[in-house]
CSV table of C-alpha atoms (C1' of nucleotides) in Angstrom, one decimal:
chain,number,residue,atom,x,y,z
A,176,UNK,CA,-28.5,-17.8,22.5
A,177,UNK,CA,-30.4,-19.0,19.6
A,178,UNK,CA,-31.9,-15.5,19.7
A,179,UNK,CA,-28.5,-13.7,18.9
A,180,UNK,CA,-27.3,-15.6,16.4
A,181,UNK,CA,-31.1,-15.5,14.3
A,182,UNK,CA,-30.4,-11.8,14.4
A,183,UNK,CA,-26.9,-12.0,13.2
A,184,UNK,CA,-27.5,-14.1,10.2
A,185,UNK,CA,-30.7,-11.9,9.1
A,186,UNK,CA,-28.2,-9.0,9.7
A,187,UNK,CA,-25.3,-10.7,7.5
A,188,UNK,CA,-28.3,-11.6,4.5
A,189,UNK,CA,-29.4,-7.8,4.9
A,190,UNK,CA,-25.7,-6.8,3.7
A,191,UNK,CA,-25.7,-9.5,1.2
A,192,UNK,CA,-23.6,-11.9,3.4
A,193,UNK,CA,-23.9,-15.4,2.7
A,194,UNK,CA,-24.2,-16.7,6.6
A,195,UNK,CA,-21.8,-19.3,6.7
A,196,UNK,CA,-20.7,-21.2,10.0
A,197,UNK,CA,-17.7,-19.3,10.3
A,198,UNK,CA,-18.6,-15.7,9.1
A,199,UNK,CA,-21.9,-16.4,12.1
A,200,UNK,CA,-18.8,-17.6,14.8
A,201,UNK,CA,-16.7,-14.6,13.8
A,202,UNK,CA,-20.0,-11.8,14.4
A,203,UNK,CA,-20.7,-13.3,17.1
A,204,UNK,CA,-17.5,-13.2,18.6
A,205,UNK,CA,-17.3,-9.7,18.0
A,206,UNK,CA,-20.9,-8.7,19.2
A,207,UNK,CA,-20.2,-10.8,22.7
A,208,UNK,CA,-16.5,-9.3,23.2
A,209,UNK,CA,-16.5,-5.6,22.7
A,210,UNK,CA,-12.9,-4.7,23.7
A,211,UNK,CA,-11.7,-4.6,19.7
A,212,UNK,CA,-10.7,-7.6,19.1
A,213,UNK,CA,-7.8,-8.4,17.0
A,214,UNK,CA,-7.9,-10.7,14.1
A,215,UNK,CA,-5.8,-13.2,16.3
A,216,UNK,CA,-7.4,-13.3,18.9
A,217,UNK,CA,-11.0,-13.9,17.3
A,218,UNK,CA,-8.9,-16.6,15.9
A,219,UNK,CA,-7.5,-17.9,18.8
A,220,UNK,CA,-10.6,-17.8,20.6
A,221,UNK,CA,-13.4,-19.7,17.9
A,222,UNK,CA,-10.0,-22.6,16.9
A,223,UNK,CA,-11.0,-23.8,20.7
A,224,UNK,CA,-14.5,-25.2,19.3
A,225,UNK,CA,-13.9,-25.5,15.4
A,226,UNK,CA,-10.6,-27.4,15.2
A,227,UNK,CA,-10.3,-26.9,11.5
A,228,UNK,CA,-10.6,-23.0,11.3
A,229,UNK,CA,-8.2,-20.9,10.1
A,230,UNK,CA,-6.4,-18.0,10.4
A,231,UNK,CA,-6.8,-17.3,6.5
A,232,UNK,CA,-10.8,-17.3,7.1
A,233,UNK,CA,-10.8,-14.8,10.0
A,234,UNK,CA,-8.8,-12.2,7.6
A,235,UNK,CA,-11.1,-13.2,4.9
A,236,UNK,CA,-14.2,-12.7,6.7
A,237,UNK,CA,-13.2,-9.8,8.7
A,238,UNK,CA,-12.0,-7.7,4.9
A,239,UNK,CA,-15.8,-8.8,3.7
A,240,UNK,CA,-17.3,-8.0,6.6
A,241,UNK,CA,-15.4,-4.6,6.4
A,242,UNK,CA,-16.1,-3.8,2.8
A,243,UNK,CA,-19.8,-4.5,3.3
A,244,UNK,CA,-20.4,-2.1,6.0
A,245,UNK,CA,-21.3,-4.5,8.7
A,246,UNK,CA,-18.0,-3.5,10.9
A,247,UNK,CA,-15.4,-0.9,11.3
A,248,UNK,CA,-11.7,-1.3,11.5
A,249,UNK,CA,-9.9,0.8,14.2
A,250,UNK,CA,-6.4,2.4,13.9
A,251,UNK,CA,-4.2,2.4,16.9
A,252,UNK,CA,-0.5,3.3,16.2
A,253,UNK,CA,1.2,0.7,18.6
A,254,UNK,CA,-0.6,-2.4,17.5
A,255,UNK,CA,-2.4,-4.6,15.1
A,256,UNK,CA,-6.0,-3.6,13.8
A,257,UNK,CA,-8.9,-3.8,15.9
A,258,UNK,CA,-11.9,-4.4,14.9
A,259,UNK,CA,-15.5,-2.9,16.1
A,260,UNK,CA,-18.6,-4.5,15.6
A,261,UNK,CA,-20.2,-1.3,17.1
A,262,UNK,CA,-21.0,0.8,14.1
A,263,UNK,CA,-23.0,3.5,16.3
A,264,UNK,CA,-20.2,6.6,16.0
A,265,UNK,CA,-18.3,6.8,18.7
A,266,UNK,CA,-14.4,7.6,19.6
A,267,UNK,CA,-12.0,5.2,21.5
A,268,UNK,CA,-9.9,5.5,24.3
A,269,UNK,CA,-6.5,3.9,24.6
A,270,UNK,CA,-5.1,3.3,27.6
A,271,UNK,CA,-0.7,3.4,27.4
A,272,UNK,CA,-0.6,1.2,30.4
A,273,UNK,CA,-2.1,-1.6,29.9
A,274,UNK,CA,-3.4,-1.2,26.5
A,275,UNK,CA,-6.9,-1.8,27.1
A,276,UNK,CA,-9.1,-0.1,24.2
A,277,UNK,CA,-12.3,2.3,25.5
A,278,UNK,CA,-15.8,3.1,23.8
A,279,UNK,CA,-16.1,6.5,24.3
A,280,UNK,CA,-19.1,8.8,24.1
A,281,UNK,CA,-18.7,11.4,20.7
A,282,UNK,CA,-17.6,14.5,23.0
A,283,UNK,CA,-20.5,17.4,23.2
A,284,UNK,CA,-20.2,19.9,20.2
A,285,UNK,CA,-18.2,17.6,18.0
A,286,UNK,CA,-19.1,18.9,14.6
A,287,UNK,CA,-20.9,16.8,12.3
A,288,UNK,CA,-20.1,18.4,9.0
A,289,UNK,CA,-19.5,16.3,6.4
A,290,UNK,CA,-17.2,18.8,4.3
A,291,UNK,CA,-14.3,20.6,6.0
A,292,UNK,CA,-11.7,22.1,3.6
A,293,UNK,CA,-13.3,21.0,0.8
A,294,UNK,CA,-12.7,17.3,1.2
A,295,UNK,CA,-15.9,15.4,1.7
A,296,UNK,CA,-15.5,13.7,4.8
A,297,UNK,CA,-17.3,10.3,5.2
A,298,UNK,CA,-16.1,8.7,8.6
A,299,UNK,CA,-14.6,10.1,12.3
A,300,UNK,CA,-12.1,8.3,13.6
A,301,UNK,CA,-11.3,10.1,17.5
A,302,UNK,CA,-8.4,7.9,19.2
A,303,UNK,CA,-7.9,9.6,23.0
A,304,UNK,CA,-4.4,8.4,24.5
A,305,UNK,CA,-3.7,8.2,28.5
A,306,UNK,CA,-4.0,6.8,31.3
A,307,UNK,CA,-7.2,4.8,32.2
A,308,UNK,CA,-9.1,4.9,35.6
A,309,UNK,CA,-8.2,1.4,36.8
A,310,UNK,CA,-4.4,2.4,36.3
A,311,UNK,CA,-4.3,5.4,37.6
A,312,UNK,CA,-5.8,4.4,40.4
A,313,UNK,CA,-2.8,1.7,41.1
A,314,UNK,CA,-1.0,4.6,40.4
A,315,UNK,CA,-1.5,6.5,43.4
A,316,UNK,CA,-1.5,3.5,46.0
B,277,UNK,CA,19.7,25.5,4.9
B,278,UNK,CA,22.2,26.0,7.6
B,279,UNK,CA,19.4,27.7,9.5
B,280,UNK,CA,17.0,24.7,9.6
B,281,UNK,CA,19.9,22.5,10.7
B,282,UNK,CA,20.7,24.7,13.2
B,283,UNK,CA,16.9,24.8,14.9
B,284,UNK,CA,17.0,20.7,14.8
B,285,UNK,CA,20.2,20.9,16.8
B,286,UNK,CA,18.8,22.9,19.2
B,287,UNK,CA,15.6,21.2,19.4
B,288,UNK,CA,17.3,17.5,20.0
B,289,UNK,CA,19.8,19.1,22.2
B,290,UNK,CA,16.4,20.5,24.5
B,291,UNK,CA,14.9,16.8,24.2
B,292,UNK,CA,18.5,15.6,25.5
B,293,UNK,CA,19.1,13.7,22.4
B,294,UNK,CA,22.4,13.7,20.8
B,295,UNK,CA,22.3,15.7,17.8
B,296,UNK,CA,23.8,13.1,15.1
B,297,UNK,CA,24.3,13.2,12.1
B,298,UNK,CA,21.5,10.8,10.9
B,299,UNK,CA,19.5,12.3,13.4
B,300,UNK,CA,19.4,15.4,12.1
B,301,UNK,CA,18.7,14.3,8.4
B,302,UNK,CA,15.8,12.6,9.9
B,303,UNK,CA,14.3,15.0,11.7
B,304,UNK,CA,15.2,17.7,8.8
B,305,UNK,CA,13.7,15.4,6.4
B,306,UNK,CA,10.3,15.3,8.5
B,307,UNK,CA,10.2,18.9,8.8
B,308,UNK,CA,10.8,19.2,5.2
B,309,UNK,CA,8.4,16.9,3.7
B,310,UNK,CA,4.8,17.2,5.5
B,311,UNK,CA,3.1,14.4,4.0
B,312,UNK,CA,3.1,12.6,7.0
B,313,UNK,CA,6.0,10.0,5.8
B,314,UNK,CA,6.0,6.2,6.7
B,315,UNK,CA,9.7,4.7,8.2
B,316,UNK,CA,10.8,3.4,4.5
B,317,UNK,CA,9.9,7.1,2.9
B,318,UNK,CA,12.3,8.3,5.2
B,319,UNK,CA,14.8,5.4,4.6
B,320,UNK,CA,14.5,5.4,0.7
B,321,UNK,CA,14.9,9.4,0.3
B,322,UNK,CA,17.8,9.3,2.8
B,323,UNK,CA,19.5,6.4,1.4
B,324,UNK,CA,20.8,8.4,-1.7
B,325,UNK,CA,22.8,10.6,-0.1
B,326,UNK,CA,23.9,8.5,2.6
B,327,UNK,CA,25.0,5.2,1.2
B,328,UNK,CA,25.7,3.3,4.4
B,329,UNK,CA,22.3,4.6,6.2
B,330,UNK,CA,20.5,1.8,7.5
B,331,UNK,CA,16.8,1.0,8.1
B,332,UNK,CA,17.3,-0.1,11.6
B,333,UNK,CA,18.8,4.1,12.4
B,334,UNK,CA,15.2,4.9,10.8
B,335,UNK,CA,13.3,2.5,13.4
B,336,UNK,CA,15.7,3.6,16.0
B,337,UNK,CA,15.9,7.6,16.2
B,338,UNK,CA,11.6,7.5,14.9
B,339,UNK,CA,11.3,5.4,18.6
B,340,UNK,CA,13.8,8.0,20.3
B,341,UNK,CA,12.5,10.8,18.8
B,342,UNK,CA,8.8,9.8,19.7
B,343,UNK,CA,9.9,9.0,23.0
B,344,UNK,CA,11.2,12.0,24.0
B,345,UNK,CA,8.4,13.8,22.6
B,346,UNK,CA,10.0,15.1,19.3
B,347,UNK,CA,7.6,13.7,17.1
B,348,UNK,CA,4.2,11.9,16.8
B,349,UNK,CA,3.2,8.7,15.3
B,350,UNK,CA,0.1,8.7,13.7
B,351,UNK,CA,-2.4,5.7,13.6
B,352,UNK,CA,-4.3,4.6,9.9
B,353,UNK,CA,-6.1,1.5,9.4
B,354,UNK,CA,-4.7,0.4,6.2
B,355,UNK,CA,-1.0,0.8,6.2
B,356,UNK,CA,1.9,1.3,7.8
B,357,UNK,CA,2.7,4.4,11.1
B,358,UNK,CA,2.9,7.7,9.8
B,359,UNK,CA,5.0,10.3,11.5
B,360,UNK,CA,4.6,13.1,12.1
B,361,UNK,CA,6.8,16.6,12.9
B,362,UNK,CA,4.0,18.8,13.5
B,363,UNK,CA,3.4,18.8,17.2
B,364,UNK,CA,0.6,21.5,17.3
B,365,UNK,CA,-2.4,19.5,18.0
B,366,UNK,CA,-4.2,18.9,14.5
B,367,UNK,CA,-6.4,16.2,12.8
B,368,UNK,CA,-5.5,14.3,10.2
B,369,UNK,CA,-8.0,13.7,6.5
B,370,UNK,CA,-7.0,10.7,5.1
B,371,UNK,CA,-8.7,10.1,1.5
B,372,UNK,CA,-9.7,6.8,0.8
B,373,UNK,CA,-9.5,7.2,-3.2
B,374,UNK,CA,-5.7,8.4,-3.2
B,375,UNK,CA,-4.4,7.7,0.2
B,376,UNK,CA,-3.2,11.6,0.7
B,377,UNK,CA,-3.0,11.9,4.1
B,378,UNK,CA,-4.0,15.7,4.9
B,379,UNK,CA,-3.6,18.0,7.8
B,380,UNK,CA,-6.9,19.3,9.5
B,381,UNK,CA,-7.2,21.9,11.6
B,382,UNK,CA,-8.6,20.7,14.8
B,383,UNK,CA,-12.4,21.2,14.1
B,384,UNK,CA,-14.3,24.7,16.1
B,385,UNK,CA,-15.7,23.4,19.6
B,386,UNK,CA,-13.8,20.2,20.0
B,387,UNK,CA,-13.4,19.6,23.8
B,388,UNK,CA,-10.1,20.8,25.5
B,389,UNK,CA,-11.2,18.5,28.6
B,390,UNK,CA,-8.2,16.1,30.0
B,391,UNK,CA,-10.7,13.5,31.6
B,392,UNK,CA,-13.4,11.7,30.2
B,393,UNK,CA,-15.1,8.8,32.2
B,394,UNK,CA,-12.6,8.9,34.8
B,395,UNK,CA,-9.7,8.3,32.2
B,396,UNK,CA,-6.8,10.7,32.0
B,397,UNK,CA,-6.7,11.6,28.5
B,398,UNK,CA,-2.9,12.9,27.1
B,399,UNK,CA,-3.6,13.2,23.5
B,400,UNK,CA,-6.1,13.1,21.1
B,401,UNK,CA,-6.2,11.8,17.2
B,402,UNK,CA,-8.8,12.9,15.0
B,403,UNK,CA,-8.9,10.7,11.8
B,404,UNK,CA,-11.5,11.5,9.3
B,405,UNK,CA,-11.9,9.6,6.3
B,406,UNK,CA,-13.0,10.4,3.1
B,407,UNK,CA,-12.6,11.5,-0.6
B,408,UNK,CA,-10.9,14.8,-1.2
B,409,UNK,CA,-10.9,17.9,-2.7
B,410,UNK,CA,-9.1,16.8,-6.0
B,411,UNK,CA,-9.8,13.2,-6.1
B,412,UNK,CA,-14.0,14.6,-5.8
B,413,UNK,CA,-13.6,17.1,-8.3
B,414,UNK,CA,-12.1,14.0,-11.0
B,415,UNK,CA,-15.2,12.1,-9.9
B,416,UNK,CA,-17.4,14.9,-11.6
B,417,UNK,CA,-15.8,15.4,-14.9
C,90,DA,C1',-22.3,-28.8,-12.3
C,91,DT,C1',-21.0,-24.5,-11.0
C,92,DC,C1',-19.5,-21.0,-8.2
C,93,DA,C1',-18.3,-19.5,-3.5
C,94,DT,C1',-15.9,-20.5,0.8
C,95,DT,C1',-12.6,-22.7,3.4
C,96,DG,C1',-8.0,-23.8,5.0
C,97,DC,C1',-3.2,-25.2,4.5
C,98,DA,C1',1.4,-23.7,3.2
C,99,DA,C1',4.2,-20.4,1.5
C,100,DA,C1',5.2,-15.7,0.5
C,101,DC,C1',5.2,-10.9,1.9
C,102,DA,C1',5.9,-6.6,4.2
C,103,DC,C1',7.0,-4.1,8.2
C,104,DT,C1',9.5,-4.0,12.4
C,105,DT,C1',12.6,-5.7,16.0
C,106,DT,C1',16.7,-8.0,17.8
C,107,DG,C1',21.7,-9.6,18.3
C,108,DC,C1',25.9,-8.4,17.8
C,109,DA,C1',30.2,-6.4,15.8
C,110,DT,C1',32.1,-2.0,14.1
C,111,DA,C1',32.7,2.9,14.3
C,112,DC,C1',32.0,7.3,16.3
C,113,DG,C1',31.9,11.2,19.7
C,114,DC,C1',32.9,13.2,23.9
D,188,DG,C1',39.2,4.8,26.3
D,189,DC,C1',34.4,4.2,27.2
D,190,DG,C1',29.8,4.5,26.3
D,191,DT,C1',26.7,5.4,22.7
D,192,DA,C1',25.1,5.1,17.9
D,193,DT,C1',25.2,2.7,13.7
D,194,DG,C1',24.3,-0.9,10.5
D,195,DC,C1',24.3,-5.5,8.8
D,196,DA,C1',22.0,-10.0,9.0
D,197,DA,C1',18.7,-12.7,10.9
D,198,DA,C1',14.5,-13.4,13.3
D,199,DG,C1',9.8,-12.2,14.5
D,200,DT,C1',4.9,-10.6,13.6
D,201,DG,C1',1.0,-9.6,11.3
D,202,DT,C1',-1.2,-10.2,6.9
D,203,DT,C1',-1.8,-11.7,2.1
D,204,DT,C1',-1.7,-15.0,-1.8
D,205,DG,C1',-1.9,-19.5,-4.5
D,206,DC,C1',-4.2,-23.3,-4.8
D,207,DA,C1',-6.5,-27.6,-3.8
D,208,DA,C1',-10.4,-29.5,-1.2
D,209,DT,C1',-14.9,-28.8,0.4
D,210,DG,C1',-19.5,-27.0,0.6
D,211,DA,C1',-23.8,-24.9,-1.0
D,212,DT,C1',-27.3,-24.1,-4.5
DNA sequence: ATCATTGCAAACACTTTGCATACGC
DNA sequence: GCGTATGCAAAGTGTTTGCAATGAT
């Protein structure tokens, strides 16, 4: 989609991005697969078509593209970092099973206050742990 | 403290985990020291006293001890696990300026719900990030 | 020509594994 | 005595760093 990639290199110059080959590939990637990639397997995935990419570029690009806002890092506690090119809030749900990683709808009545204890709070992270419908459906047959 | 020592026996010996010595120090050392430590904390403050402790005790009894649901592991971005003796459900304020990681009560109204989208959610992790208390109040002088 | 980006290789940091020794019931 | 726990050394992963080659303006 020529249409896609227009918008990610106006969306990479809005942030102050230079829109290099790679840094497009990498966005892309992210935008097309939304099950929070890890860094190794953006880099496993684009080294099909680019023979000469790295693995020293993905972490590159994927620190820029972090510390200029244009996508989140997500923690989970077995694993590597994800990464989320979704920048909507929204929580995650991790499934013990078979580890695949959720978008999940901010629950109702979550507060949005951006001081609690007097620390100013800047960014949610909410990280759900269990068992996921497709497994727990095996589960019981 | 012989009482502390005591409670830990008691509590491993509920879990069905063999109360041992290193066990114990680990445990107490957790309970003791609520900053949320990482495996080499642990290992380092430990060492001292124990000259023939060994890192790969640490990794073991933090796995057993999280396995049989004596303690959590905690999930941040930019380092290592964190761990967790605390098993009241709480949130977690990390501050991005000083890498404290505080305790957070869980916020008024969060959902106590156990399924979301069809997923059988266990456990929950709230991670806010931001700048704290002390770190802000530096900012402004 | 200059500065930023890329990519290889090597270094690093955290964690796990294999196996021999020591401990506890 | 037997099974478990411990601890050393080595291997394994994920990530970062140093630096030379390349690319863009």
């Amino acid at each position: 989609m020529e249409r896609l990639e227009n918008q990610i290199v106006q969306l990479l110059q809005n942030k102050d991005i230079r829109p290099t080959q790679q840094r497009i590939e990498i966005m892309k990637y992210l935008m097309e697969h939304r099950v929070h990639p890890t860094a190794d397997m953006i880099y496993t995935a684009l080294k099909k078509n680019m023979p000469t990419f790295s693995k020293t570029t993905v972490y590159n690009t994927l620190k820029l593209l972090q510390e200029k806002g244009a996508l989140a890092a997500l923690a989970t506690v077995e694993d590597q970092v994800r990464y989320d090119s979704n920048l909507v809030p929204h929580g995650h749900f991790k499934c013990t099973q078979c580890g695949t990683l959720y978008d999940l709808e901010i629950p109702e009545g979550f507060p949005k206050q951006t001081t609690i204890d007097g620390h100013r709070v800047f960014e949610y992270q909410i990280l759900a742990k269990g068992l996921c419908r497709h497994c727990h459906m095996q589960e019981l047959s």
